[in-house]
Amino acid sequence: RGGVVVLRGLPGSGKSWLAQRLLLLHTRRHQRVKADGDGGIAESSEGVVASADLFWEGGGGLSRQELRQRGLGGASRAEIYKAVFDVERLGEAHAHCRHSFTQALERGAGLVIVDNTNSTLGEYAFYRRLALRSNYSCDVLELRLPEPDLRAQLEARGTHAVPPTVYDAMQGRWEEDEDAILLAPAALGPASACWDQETEDEQLKAAQQQQEEDDDDDDEKEEEKGEGEEGSLARWLSAHRCFHFSKTRPKSHLHMAVGAAPAQFVWVPPALREEFARVYASDPSPHKFLAELIDSPDQRFNFFMDVDLDPACFSGAAAECFGGGANAGERERMRGLHEALRVARAVQEVLAARERAASGEGGAGGEEERPEVLLTGAQSQEEGGGRPGFHVHVRTCQVTCREALEVRVQVVARLSAEDEAAGGEGGRWEWARVIDAGVYAVGCGLRMLGSLKVKRAQVVGDGRVYALVAVVA
């Protein structure tokens, strides 16, 4: 499909220069073949550099507006790097690098270059492993310092002012790679030992400048895209700088890990929530992997409930909960819908009673006081038969985690009391197990409508995409 090049070397050894030079050669090769009318090159003409440094040079997750507010609107990439670099967020920068690399491979880019120090073999094992798994060739190019006393020259010409102590640490943990192709850093030592590369440097500088202008133009175009553009969910989230990897930044959603792609946090500011919902709903892609996320114990969110009618939670014979024989699937769906409606009614009664108690009103209340409940669900197509599961949504009731747990306890008690009053003929559900309590915690939440179910980075069965089942008024 293409080639991956992993660069390794101390800061200032020329990795970034070499990366841009390789991109230029890759582009020229395709331009030459195209001009000659030869269609013999199979890989894509796209070339990509994945680097942790690019995370900082791009603003460290800050939006264009946030950069302007910090006085960095017209700053160079080097100036932005210096202003936003934070050693405590290095893990986030490398996660961003891995994500960029994964996306490039998924797009089928012809050349993907990893531009990091990569002082240990483990630091780039991920890139090598994923490249080979994705049917890419993978070469490691190491820019090795020919003489120890030349290190001062690297320190002097490095673009990010790396302290000598960091150089010492990098050299101290350096591991040999027997398969690496060794190169000498460019333009080190006496001037007589340097080759004439003025023309190449001018071309490279022009190519880098053009690439930066193209990147800026792309960013501006993304930000100018209209509301609710069809098929543009990922583009919209990227344009609004919603993706990030920081555990300390606000987060409203989780983009689940799928395959080799890592999980990402998503922050959609409240002012953009309606627009986000329209874009999400209009995107026809069948591969969505978003879940709403609880970010803090005090956060107020629309009440929801996760209900799983697992036969193991049924106190009678397993066959009695849904029935068997002919038309078993239809009976299962009908029994599941029956129980879902029971849960919805119980949720309505509990929420209405809590509302009356909070307002100081007594009495049983009337039908008009019941909140509208949305039921969503899917019938699993997994081998061996599925089990009905569904989600309950009440968009007019906002709660905290503590309040949601209180509502759950009251709903469980009400449903259990109904079963007890009915005498439990034919068995009964253990509602405390059927209705999940674990979803009401920081870092948890529910899959969004239309998103696929993922477990351990793999889509579960057919994805169990949930759709609207009923509206209970």
GROMACS .gro file of C-alpha atoms in nm:
model
  473
    1ARG     CA    1   0.000   0.000   0.000
    2GLY     CA    2   0.286   0.238   0.071
    3GLY     CA    3   0.583   0.299   0.295
    4VAL     CA    4   0.643   0.406   0.655
    5VAL     CA    5   0.970   0.570   0.757
    6VAL     CA    6   1.052   0.598   1.127
    7LEU     CA    7   1.315   0.862   1.203
    8ARG     CA    8   1.520   0.854   1.521
    9GLY     CA    9   1.791   1.089   1.641
   10LEU     CA   10   1.872   1.356   1.898
   11PRO     CA   11   1.710   1.702   1.869
   12GLY     CA   12   1.897   1.908   1.613
   13SER     CA   13   2.021   1.607   1.416
   14GLY     CA   14   1.810   1.703   1.114
   15LYS     CA   15   1.512   1.467   1.143
   16SER     CA   16   1.254   1.729   1.049
   17TRP     CA   17   1.467   1.850   0.759
   18LEU     CA   18   1.502   1.494   0.635
   19ALA     CA   19   1.128   1.431   0.677
   20GLN     CA   20   1.044   1.731   0.459
   21ARG     CA   21   1.307   1.629   0.205
   22LEU     CA   22   1.156   1.279   0.181
   23LEU     CA   23   0.808   1.429   0.133
   24LEU     CA   24   0.942   1.651  -0.144
   25LEU     CA   25   1.103   1.356  -0.322
   26HIS     CA   26   0.783   1.153  -0.286
   27THR     CA   27   0.578   1.434  -0.440
   28ARG     CA   28   0.827   1.490  -0.722
   29ARG     CA   29   0.823   1.121  -0.805
   30HIS     CA   30   0.449   1.120  -0.851
   31GLN     CA   31   0.454   1.445  -1.046
   32ARG     CA   32   0.717   1.305  -1.281
   33VAL     CA   33   0.525   0.982  -1.336
   34LYS     CA   34   0.204   1.175  -1.398
   35ALA     CA   35   0.377   1.400  -1.652
   36ASP     CA   36   0.516   1.096  -1.833
   37GLY     CA   37   0.171   0.936  -1.845
   38ASP     CA   38   0.293   0.628  -1.660
   39GLY     CA   39   0.039   0.480  -1.420
   40GLY     CA   40   0.283   0.233  -1.273
   41ILE     CA   41   0.293   0.375  -0.916
   42ALA     CA   42   0.031   0.201  -0.705
   43GLU     CA   43   0.059   0.391  -0.375
   44SER     CA   44  -0.107   0.725  -0.305
   45SER     CA   45   0.072   1.052  -0.375
   46GLU     CA   46  -0.022   1.175  -0.025
   47GLY     CA   47   0.268   1.216   0.215
   48VAL     CA   48   0.219   1.268   0.590
   49VAL     CA   49   0.448   1.352   0.881
   50ALA     CA   50   0.335   1.234   1.226
   51SER     CA   51   0.525   1.403   1.508
   52ALA     CA   52   0.465   1.490   1.871
   53ASP     CA   53   0.618   1.832   1.798
   54LEU     CA   54   0.337   1.907   1.553
   55PHE     CA   55   0.090   1.886   1.843
   56TRP     CA   56   0.259   2.183   2.010
   57GLU     CA   57   0.323   2.370   1.684
   58GLY     CA   58  -0.048   2.341   1.607
   59GLY     CA   59  -0.143   2.501   1.939
   60GLY     CA   60  -0.148   2.206   2.180
   61GLY     CA   61  -0.522   2.153   2.130
   62LEU     CA   62  -0.613   2.524   2.150
   63SER     CA   63  -0.856   2.660   1.891
   64ARG     CA   64  -0.767   2.949   1.660
   65GLN     CA   65  -0.980   3.178   1.875
   66GLU     CA   66  -0.798   3.068   2.192
   67LEU     CA   67  -0.462   3.125   2.025
   68ARG     CA   68  -0.570   3.475   1.921
   69GLN     CA   69  -0.683   3.546   2.278
   70ARG     CA   70  -0.331   3.457   2.394
   71GLY     CA   71  -0.177   3.694   2.140
   72LEU     CA   72  -0.058   3.411   1.915
   73GLY     CA   73  -0.287   3.477   1.618
   74GLY     CA   74  -0.004   3.561   1.378
   75ALA     CA   75   0.275   3.373   1.556
   76SER     CA   76   0.504   3.127   1.380
   77ARG     CA   77   0.484   2.757   1.458
   78ALA     CA   78   0.806   2.780   1.658
   79GLU     CA   79   0.664   3.066   1.866
   80ILE     CA   80   0.341   2.875   1.929
   81TYR     CA   81   0.543   2.568   2.032
   82LYS     CA   82   0.740   2.772   2.286
   83ALA     CA   83   0.425   2.932   2.428
   84VAL     CA   84   0.213   2.617   2.474
   85PHE     CA   85   0.469   2.341   2.543
   86ASP     CA   86   0.402   2.165   2.873
   87VAL     CA   87   0.617   1.870   2.981
   88GLU     CA   88   0.324   1.736   3.187
   89ARG     CA   89   0.127   1.687   2.862
   90LEU     CA   90   0.390   1.493   2.667
   91GLY     CA   91   0.173   1.183   2.682
   92GLU     CA   92  -0.108   1.377   2.516
   93ALA     CA   93   0.128   1.496   2.239
   94HIS     CA   94   0.240   1.140   2.164
   95ALA     CA   95  -0.119   1.014   2.167
   96HIS     CA   96  -0.197   1.283   1.908
   97CYS     CA   97   0.099   1.163   1.702
   98ARG     CA   98  -0.021   0.801   1.711
   99HIS     CA   99  -0.369   0.913   1.611
  100SER     CA  100  -0.235   1.113   1.313
  101PHE     CA  101  -0.029   0.811   1.207
  102THR     CA  102  -0.328   0.576   1.233
  103GLN     CA  103  -0.552   0.808   1.033
  104ALA     CA  104  -0.288   0.841   0.759
  105LEU     CA  105  -0.267   0.463   0.723
  106GLU     CA  106  -0.646   0.430   0.719
  107ARG     CA  107  -0.662   0.688   0.436
  108GLY     CA  108  -0.403   0.490   0.243
  109ALA     CA  109  -0.135   0.764   0.234
  110GLY     CA  110   0.157   0.661   0.013
  111LEU     CA  111   0.431   0.779   0.251
  112VAL     CA  112   0.399   0.823   0.629
  113ILE     CA  113   0.696   0.954   0.827
  114VAL     CA  114   0.729   0.937   1.205
  115ASP     CA  115   0.945   1.227   1.324
  116ASN     CA  116   1.026   1.178   1.693
  117THR     CA  117   1.345   1.125   1.895
  118ASN     CA  118   1.259   0.753   1.942
  119SER     CA  119   1.550   0.686   2.177
  120THR     CA  120   1.421   0.341   2.279
  121LEU     CA  121   1.285   0.058   2.066
  122GLY     CA  122   0.959   0.061   2.260
  123GLU     CA  123   0.893   0.423   2.168
  124TYR     CA  124   0.835   0.333   1.805
  125ALA     CA  125   0.725  -0.031   1.830
  126PHE     CA  126   0.363   0.081   1.786
  127TYR     CA  127   0.436   0.246   1.450
  128ARG     CA  128   0.634  -0.048   1.317
  129ARG     CA  129   0.373  -0.302   1.429
  130LEU     CA  130   0.077  -0.110   1.284
  131ALA     CA  131   0.261  -0.043   0.956
  132LEU     CA  132   0.328  -0.412   0.895
  133ARG     CA  133  -0.024  -0.507   1.001
  134SER     CA  134  -0.160  -0.252   0.750
  135ASN     CA  135   0.050  -0.397   0.465
  136TYR     CA  136   0.301  -0.109   0.460
  137SER     CA  137   0.677  -0.144   0.432
  138CYS     CA  138   0.862   0.003   0.733
  139ASP     CA  139   1.218   0.137   0.747
  140VAL     CA  140   1.398   0.298   1.040
  141LEU     CA  141   1.643   0.579   0.959
  142GLU     CA  142   1.875   0.672   1.247
  143LEU     CA  143   2.066   1.000   1.242
  144ARG     CA  144   2.361   0.902   1.457
  145LEU     CA  145   2.607   1.150   1.605
  146PRO     CA  146   2.948   1.057   1.451
  147GLU     CA  147   3.154   1.204   1.738
  148PRO     CA  148   3.041   1.280   2.096
  149ASP     CA  149   3.210   1.623   2.100
  150LEU     CA  150   2.983   1.738   1.816
  151ARG     CA  151   2.677   1.728   2.038
  152ALA     CA  152   2.716   2.097   2.121
  153GLN     CA  153   2.642   2.174   1.757
  154LEU     CA  154   2.315   1.983   1.781
  155GLU     CA  155   2.216   2.174   2.094
  156ALA     CA  156   2.297   2.505   1.926
  157ARG     CA  157   2.094   2.444   1.612
  158GLY     CA  158   1.795   2.267   1.769
  159THR     CA  159   1.476   2.466   1.715
  160HIS     CA  160   1.313   2.396   2.054
  161ALA     CA  161   1.591   2.490   2.302
  162VAL     CA  162   1.618   2.144   2.457
  163PRO     CA  163   1.825   2.163   2.781
  164PRO     CA  164   2.156   1.968   2.802
  165THR     CA  165   2.014   1.756   3.085
  166VAL     CA  166   1.745   1.627   2.849
  167TYR     CA  167   2.011   1.542   2.590
  168ASP     CA  168   2.196   1.348   2.863
  169ALA     CA  169   1.881   1.154   2.951
  170MET     CA  170   1.808   1.072   2.586
  171GLN     CA  171   2.161   0.947   2.525
  172GLY     CA  172   2.157   0.752   2.850
  173ARG     CA  173   1.853   0.547   2.752
  174TRP     CA  174   1.940   0.508   2.384
  175GLU     CA  175   1.887   0.154   2.252
  176GLU     CA  176   2.051   0.008   1.944
  177ASP     CA  177   1.836  -0.105   1.650
  178GLU     CA  178   2.026  -0.356   1.440
  179ASP     CA  179   1.782  -0.310   1.152
  180ALA     CA  180   1.809   0.069   1.137
  181ILE     CA  181   1.972   0.244   0.843
  182LEU     CA  182   2.242   0.470   0.988
  183LEU     CA  183   2.289   0.823   0.854
  184ALA     CA  184   2.520   1.102   0.963
  185PRO     CA  185   2.344   1.425   1.067
  186ALA     CA  186   2.370   1.683   0.790
  187ALA     CA  187   2.616   1.974   0.805
  188LEU     CA  188   2.807   1.877   1.121
  189GLY     CA  189   3.179   1.929   1.167
  190PRO     CA  190   3.417   2.153   0.966
  191ALA     CA  191   3.270   2.347   0.674
  192SER     CA  192   3.487   2.156   0.429
  193ALA     CA  193   3.301   1.837   0.523
  194CYS     CA  194   2.961   1.982   0.426
  195TRP     CA  195   2.811   1.933   0.083
  196ASP     CA  196   2.666   2.209  -0.129
  197GLN     CA  197   2.289   2.198  -0.084
  198GLU     CA  198   2.179   2.559  -0.133
  199THR     CA  199   1.947   2.476  -0.421
  200GLU     CA  200   1.792   2.187  -0.234
  201ASP     CA  201   1.746   2.400   0.078
  202GLU     CA  202   1.568   2.670  -0.122
  203GLN     CA  203   1.334   2.413  -0.274
  204LEU     CA  204   1.272   2.258   0.064
  205LYS     CA  205   1.198   2.594   0.224
  206ALA     CA  206   0.952   2.676  -0.053
  207ALA     CA  207   0.784   2.335  -0.016
  208GLN     CA  208   0.755   2.378   0.363
  209GLN     CA  209   0.610   2.727   0.322
  210GLN     CA  210   0.358   2.602   0.068
  211GLN     CA  211   0.261   2.312   0.298
  212GLU     CA  212   0.202   2.551   0.588
  213GLU     CA  213  -0.009   2.779   0.368
  214ASP     CA  214  -0.211   2.481   0.246
  215ASP     CA  215  -0.264   2.363   0.604
  216ASP     CA  216  -0.381   2.710   0.710
  217ASP     CA  217  -0.616   2.731   0.412
  218ASP     CA  218  -0.761   2.389   0.498
  219ASP     CA  219  -0.818   2.497   0.859
  220GLU     CA  220  -0.993   2.817   0.749
  221LYS     CA  221  -1.214   2.628   0.505
  222GLU     CA  222  -1.314   2.381   0.776
  223GLU     CA  223  -1.409   2.663   1.014
  224GLU     CA  224  -1.617   2.832   0.745
  225LYS     CA  225  -1.824   2.524   0.660
  226GLY     CA  226  -2.197   2.573   0.706
  227GLU     CA  227  -2.408   2.434   0.986
  228GLY     CA  228  -2.533   2.078   0.961
  229GLU     CA  229  -2.347   1.992   0.642
  230GLU     CA  230  -2.432   1.635   0.552
  231GLY     CA  231  -2.163   1.373   0.594
  232SER     CA  232  -1.934   1.609   0.786
  233LEU     CA  233  -1.939   1.493   1.150
  234ALA     CA  234  -1.567   1.413   1.176
  235ARG     CA  235  -1.484   1.723   0.972
  236TRP     CA  236  -1.704   1.939   1.192
  237LEU     CA  237  -1.548   1.803   1.514
  238SER     CA  238  -1.197   1.856   1.375
  239ALA     CA  239  -1.274   2.206   1.248
  240HIS     CA  240  -1.402   2.310   1.591
  241ARG     CA  241  -1.101   2.152   1.766
  242CYS     CA  242  -1.328   1.920   1.963
  243PHE     CA  243  -1.092   1.621   1.974
  244HIS     CA  244  -0.830   1.602   2.248
  245PHE     CA  245  -0.647   1.352   2.470
  246SER     CA  246  -0.622   1.549   2.796
  247LYS     CA  247  -0.781   1.408   3.111
  248THR     CA  248  -0.783   1.756   3.267
  249ARG     CA  249  -0.967   1.940   2.988
  250PRO     CA  250  -1.348   1.945   2.973
  251LYS     CA  251  -1.507   1.658   2.782
  252SER     CA  252  -1.865   1.600   2.672
  253HIS     CA  253  -1.826   1.281   2.467
  254LEU     CA  254  -1.593   0.990   2.406
  255HIS     CA  255  -1.492   0.874   2.060
  256MET     CA  256  -1.440   0.505   2.132
  257ALA     CA  257  -1.123   0.317   2.036
  258VAL     CA  258  -1.178   0.106   1.726
  259GLY     CA  259  -0.917  -0.124   1.574
  260ALA     CA  260  -0.579   0.050   1.595
  261ALA     CA  261  -0.732   0.396   1.641
  262PRO     CA  262  -0.705   0.515   2.003
  263ALA     CA  263  -0.995   0.654   2.204
  264GLN     CA  264  -1.029   1.031   2.204
  265PHE     CA  265  -1.209   1.275   2.427
  266VAL     CA  266  -1.449   1.518   2.262
  267TRP     CA  267  -1.551   1.856   2.398
  268VAL     CA  268  -1.850   2.022   2.234
  269PRO     CA  269  -1.907   2.361   2.403
  270PRO     CA  270  -2.266   2.419   2.517
  271ALA     CA  271  -2.311   2.697   2.262
  272LEU     CA  272  -2.245   2.448   1.982
  273ARG     CA  273  -2.453   2.155   2.112
  274GLU     CA  274  -2.755   2.220   1.889
  275GLU     CA  275  -2.538   2.256   1.579
  276PHE     CA  276  -2.347   1.941   1.676
  277ALA     CA  277  -2.675   1.750   1.710
  278ARG     CA  278  -2.785   1.859   1.361
  279VAL     CA  279  -2.451   1.761   1.208
  280TYR     CA  280  -2.456   1.426   1.387
  281ALA     CA  281  -2.811   1.350   1.276
  282SER     CA  282  -2.745   1.447   0.913
  283ASP     CA  283  -2.422   1.248   0.877
  284PRO     CA  284  -2.512   0.931   0.680
  285SER     CA  285  -2.199   0.739   0.781
  286PRO     CA  286  -2.281   0.395   0.927
  287HIS     CA  287  -1.962   0.402   1.132
  288LYS     CA  288  -2.015   0.634   1.428
  289PHE     CA  289  -1.850   0.558   1.762
  290LEU     CA  290  -1.957   0.836   1.999
  291ALA     CA  291  -2.080   0.810   2.356
  292GLU     CA  292  -2.206   1.088   2.579
  293LEU     CA  293  -1.979   1.129   2.879
  294ILE     CA  294  -2.021   1.233   3.243
  295ASP     CA  295  -1.726   1.460   3.321
  296SER     CA  296  -1.774   1.543   3.691
  297PRO     CA  297  -1.986   1.427   3.990
  298ASP     CA  298  -2.172   1.760   3.997
  299GLN     CA  299  -2.242   1.774   3.623
  300ARG     CA  300  -2.613   1.787   3.538
  301PHE     CA  301  -2.713   1.566   3.246
  302ASN     CA  302  -3.038   1.448   3.089
  303PHE     CA  303  -3.160   1.146   3.283
  304PHE     CA  304  -3.099   0.810   3.117
  305MET     CA  305  -3.117   0.445   3.213
  306ASP     CA  306  -2.942   0.137   3.073
  307VAL     CA  307  -3.164  -0.174   3.089
  308ASP     CA  308  -3.044  -0.523   2.994
  309LEU     CA  309  -3.300  -0.804   3.005
  310ASP     CA  310  -3.044  -1.079   3.059
  311PRO     CA  311  -3.213  -1.418   3.121
  312ALA     CA  312  -2.957  -1.470   3.399
  313CYS     CA  313  -3.140  -1.193   3.587
  314PHE     CA  314  -3.470  -1.383   3.568
  315SER     CA  315  -3.563  -1.582   3.879
  316GLY     CA  316  -3.778  -1.840   3.697
  317ALA     CA  317  -3.676  -2.087   3.426
  318ALA     CA  318  -3.476  -1.912   3.153
  319ALA     CA  319  -3.725  -2.021   2.887
  320GLU     CA  320  -4.010  -1.857   3.078
  321CYS     CA  321  -3.874  -1.505   3.047
  322PHE     CA  322  -3.916  -1.496   2.669
  323GLY     CA  323  -4.054  -1.837   2.567
  324GLY     CA  324  -3.913  -2.072   2.305
  325GLY     CA  325  -4.010  -2.278   2.005
  326ALA     CA  326  -4.161  -2.133   1.690
  327ASN     CA  327  -4.170  -1.752   1.661
  328ALA     CA  328  -3.942  -1.729   1.966
  329GLY     CA  329  -3.771  -1.419   1.828
  330GLU     CA  330  -4.099  -1.234   1.788
  331ARG     CA  331  -4.212  -1.329   2.139
  332GLU     CA  332  -3.877  -1.213   2.273
  333ARG     CA  333  -3.919  -0.874   2.110
  334MET     CA  334  -4.274  -0.840   2.232
  335ARG     CA  335  -4.184  -0.936   2.590
  336GLY     CA  336  -3.887  -0.699   2.576
  337LEU     CA  337  -4.111  -0.415   2.458
  338HIS     CA  338  -4.364  -0.497   2.731
  339GLU     CA  339  -4.094  -0.475   2.999
  340ALA     CA  340  -3.951  -0.159   2.842
  341LEU     CA  341  -4.289   0.010   2.867
  342ARG     CA  342  -4.316  -0.099   3.231
  343VAL     CA  343  -3.979   0.062   3.304
  344ALA     CA  344  -4.079   0.379   3.117
  345ARG     CA  345  -4.400   0.411   3.322
  346ALA     CA  346  -4.211   0.352   3.646
  347VAL     CA  347  -3.957   0.621   3.550
  348GLN     CA  348  -4.240   0.864   3.475
  349GLU     CA  349  -4.409   0.798   3.811
  350VAL     CA  350  -4.085   0.834   4.009
  351LEU     CA  351  -3.977   1.156   3.835
  352ALA     CA  352  -4.325   1.306   3.868
  353ALA     CA  353  -4.331   1.222   4.241
  354ARG     CA  354  -3.987   1.376   4.292
  355GLU     CA  355  -4.097   1.690   4.109
  356ARG     CA  356  -4.405   1.721   4.328
  357ALA     CA  357  -4.198   1.668   4.642
  358ALA     CA  358  -3.944   1.928   4.533
  359SER     CA  359  -4.221   2.186   4.470
  360GLY     CA  360  -4.395   2.109   4.800
  361GLU     CA  361  -4.708   1.968   4.637
  362GLY     CA  362  -4.880   1.653   4.764
  363GLY     CA  363  -5.120   1.408   4.607
  364ALA     CA  364  -5.081   1.142   4.348
  365GLY     CA  365  -5.061   1.382   4.057
  366GLY     CA  366  -5.218   1.360   3.715
  367GLU     CA  367  -5.126   1.221   3.379
  368GLU     CA  368  -5.023   1.564   3.255
  369GLU     CA  369  -4.736   1.571   3.503
  370ARG     CA  370  -4.559   1.271   3.357
  371PRO     CA  371  -4.244   1.357   3.159
  372GLU     CA  372  -4.201   1.224   2.807
  373VAL     CA  373  -3.978   0.914   2.791
  374LEU     CA  374  -3.788   0.798   2.483
  375LEU     CA  375  -3.708   0.427   2.447
  376THR     CA  376  -3.425   0.324   2.218
  377GLY     CA  377  -3.297  -0.025   2.153
  378ALA     CA  378  -3.172  -0.293   1.914
  379GLN     CA  379  -3.215  -0.667   1.880
  380SER     CA  380  -2.872  -0.831   1.888
  381GLN     CA  381  -2.787  -1.054   1.596
  382GLU     CA  382  -2.506  -1.234   1.777
  383GLU     CA  383  -2.474  -1.608   1.744
  384GLY     CA  384  -2.686  -1.799   1.991
  385GLY     CA  385  -2.957  -1.537   2.001
  386GLY     CA  386  -2.956  -1.200   2.164
  387ARG     CA  387  -3.129  -1.050   2.461
  388PRO     CA  388  -3.341  -0.738   2.455
  389GLY     CA  389  -3.164  -0.432   2.584
  390PHE     CA  390  -3.275  -0.074   2.567
  391HIS     CA  391  -3.200   0.276   2.688
  392VAL     CA  392  -3.438   0.515   2.857
  393HIS     CA  393  -3.399   0.889   2.789
  394VAL     CA  394  -3.578   1.177   2.960
  395ARG     CA  395  -3.467   1.497   2.790
  396THR     CA  396  -3.668   1.726   3.020
  397CYS     CA  397  -3.510   1.606   3.346
  398GLN     CA  398  -3.153   1.702   3.441
  399VAL     CA  399  -2.982   1.517   3.727
  400THR     CA  400  -2.644   1.462   3.887
  401CYS     CA  401  -2.489   1.117   3.934
  402ARG     CA  402  -2.619   1.102   4.292
  403GLU     CA  403  -2.972   1.199   4.187
  404ALA     CA  404  -2.969   0.948   3.899
  405LEU     CA  405  -2.876   0.670   4.141
  406GLU     CA  406  -3.162   0.776   4.370
  407VAL     CA  407  -3.409   0.760   4.080
  408ARG     CA  408  -3.276   0.415   3.984
  409VAL     CA  409  -3.328   0.284   4.340
  410GLN     CA  410  -3.684   0.414   4.341
  411VAL     CA  411  -3.762   0.266   3.997
  412VAL     CA  412  -3.620  -0.073   4.104
  413ALA     CA  413  -3.834  -0.065   4.420
  414ARG     CA  414  -4.150   0.025   4.225
  415LEU     CA  415  -4.100  -0.251   3.964
  416SER     CA  416  -4.017  -0.509   4.231
  417ALA     CA  417  -4.331  -0.412   4.424
  418GLU     CA  418  -4.543  -0.455   4.110
  419ASP     CA  419  -4.401  -0.805   4.059
  420GLU     CA  420  -4.464  -0.890   4.424
  421ALA     CA  421  -4.825  -0.770   4.401
  422ALA     CA  422  -4.875  -0.986   4.090
  423GLY     CA  423  -4.767  -1.292   4.287
  424GLY     CA  424  -4.458  -1.357   4.072
  425GLU     CA  425  -4.630  -1.617   3.858
  426GLY     CA  426  -4.395  -1.756   3.592
  427GLY     CA  427  -4.090  -1.593   3.755
  428ARG     CA  428  -3.976  -1.234   3.795
  429TRP     CA  429  -3.688  -1.005   3.703
  430GLU     CA  430  -3.414  -0.905   3.946
  431TRP     CA  431  -3.449  -0.538   3.862
  432ALA     CA  432  -3.145  -0.434   4.066
  433ARG     CA  433  -2.935  -0.636   3.819
  434VAL     CA  434  -3.137  -0.555   3.508
  435ILE     CA  435  -3.102  -0.176   3.552
  436ASP     CA  436  -2.732  -0.086   3.546
  437ALA     CA  437  -2.603   0.136   3.827
  438GLY     CA  438  -2.247   0.157   3.692
  439VAL     CA  439  -2.331   0.408   3.421
  440TYR     CA  440  -2.381   0.690   3.672
  441ALA     CA  441  -2.017   0.769   3.738
  442VAL     CA  442  -1.751   1.005   3.607
  443GLY     CA  443  -1.613   0.875   3.279
  444CYS     CA  444  -1.928   0.677   3.201
  445GLY     CA  445  -2.234   0.747   2.991
  446LEU     CA  446  -2.436   0.608   2.701
  447ARG     CA  447  -2.368   0.537   2.338
  448MET     CA  448  -2.532   0.793   2.115
  449LEU     CA  449  -2.823   0.695   1.894
  450GLY     CA  450  -2.681   0.555   1.570
  451SER     CA  451  -2.335   0.475   1.712
  452LEU     CA  452  -2.197   0.121   1.710
  453LYS     CA  453  -2.121  -0.084   2.020
  454VAL     CA  454  -1.750  -0.142   2.075
  455LYS     CA  455  -1.573  -0.368   2.324
  456ARG     CA  456  -1.195  -0.391   2.353
  457ALA     CA  457  -1.160  -0.183   2.034
  458GLN     CA  458  -1.371  -0.430   1.832
  459VAL     CA  459  -1.725  -0.378   1.702
  460VAL     CA  460  -1.962  -0.613   1.885
  461GLY     CA  461  -2.157  -0.835   1.646
  462ASP     CA  462  -2.344  -0.620   1.397
  463GLY     CA  463  -2.273  -0.311   1.608
  464ARG     CA  464  -2.608  -0.321   1.788
  465VAL     CA  465  -2.704   0.020   1.654
  466TYR     CA  466  -2.981   0.163   1.871
  467ALA     CA  467  -3.281   0.331   1.712
  468LEU     CA  468  -3.595   0.492   1.852
  469VAL     CA  469  -3.840   0.221   1.967
  470ALA     CA  470  -4.116   0.420   2.133
  471VAL     CA  471  -4.211   0.757   2.275
  472VAL     CA  472  -4.400   0.721   2.604
  473ALA     CA  473  -4.600   1.033   2.685
   0.00000   0.00000   0.00000
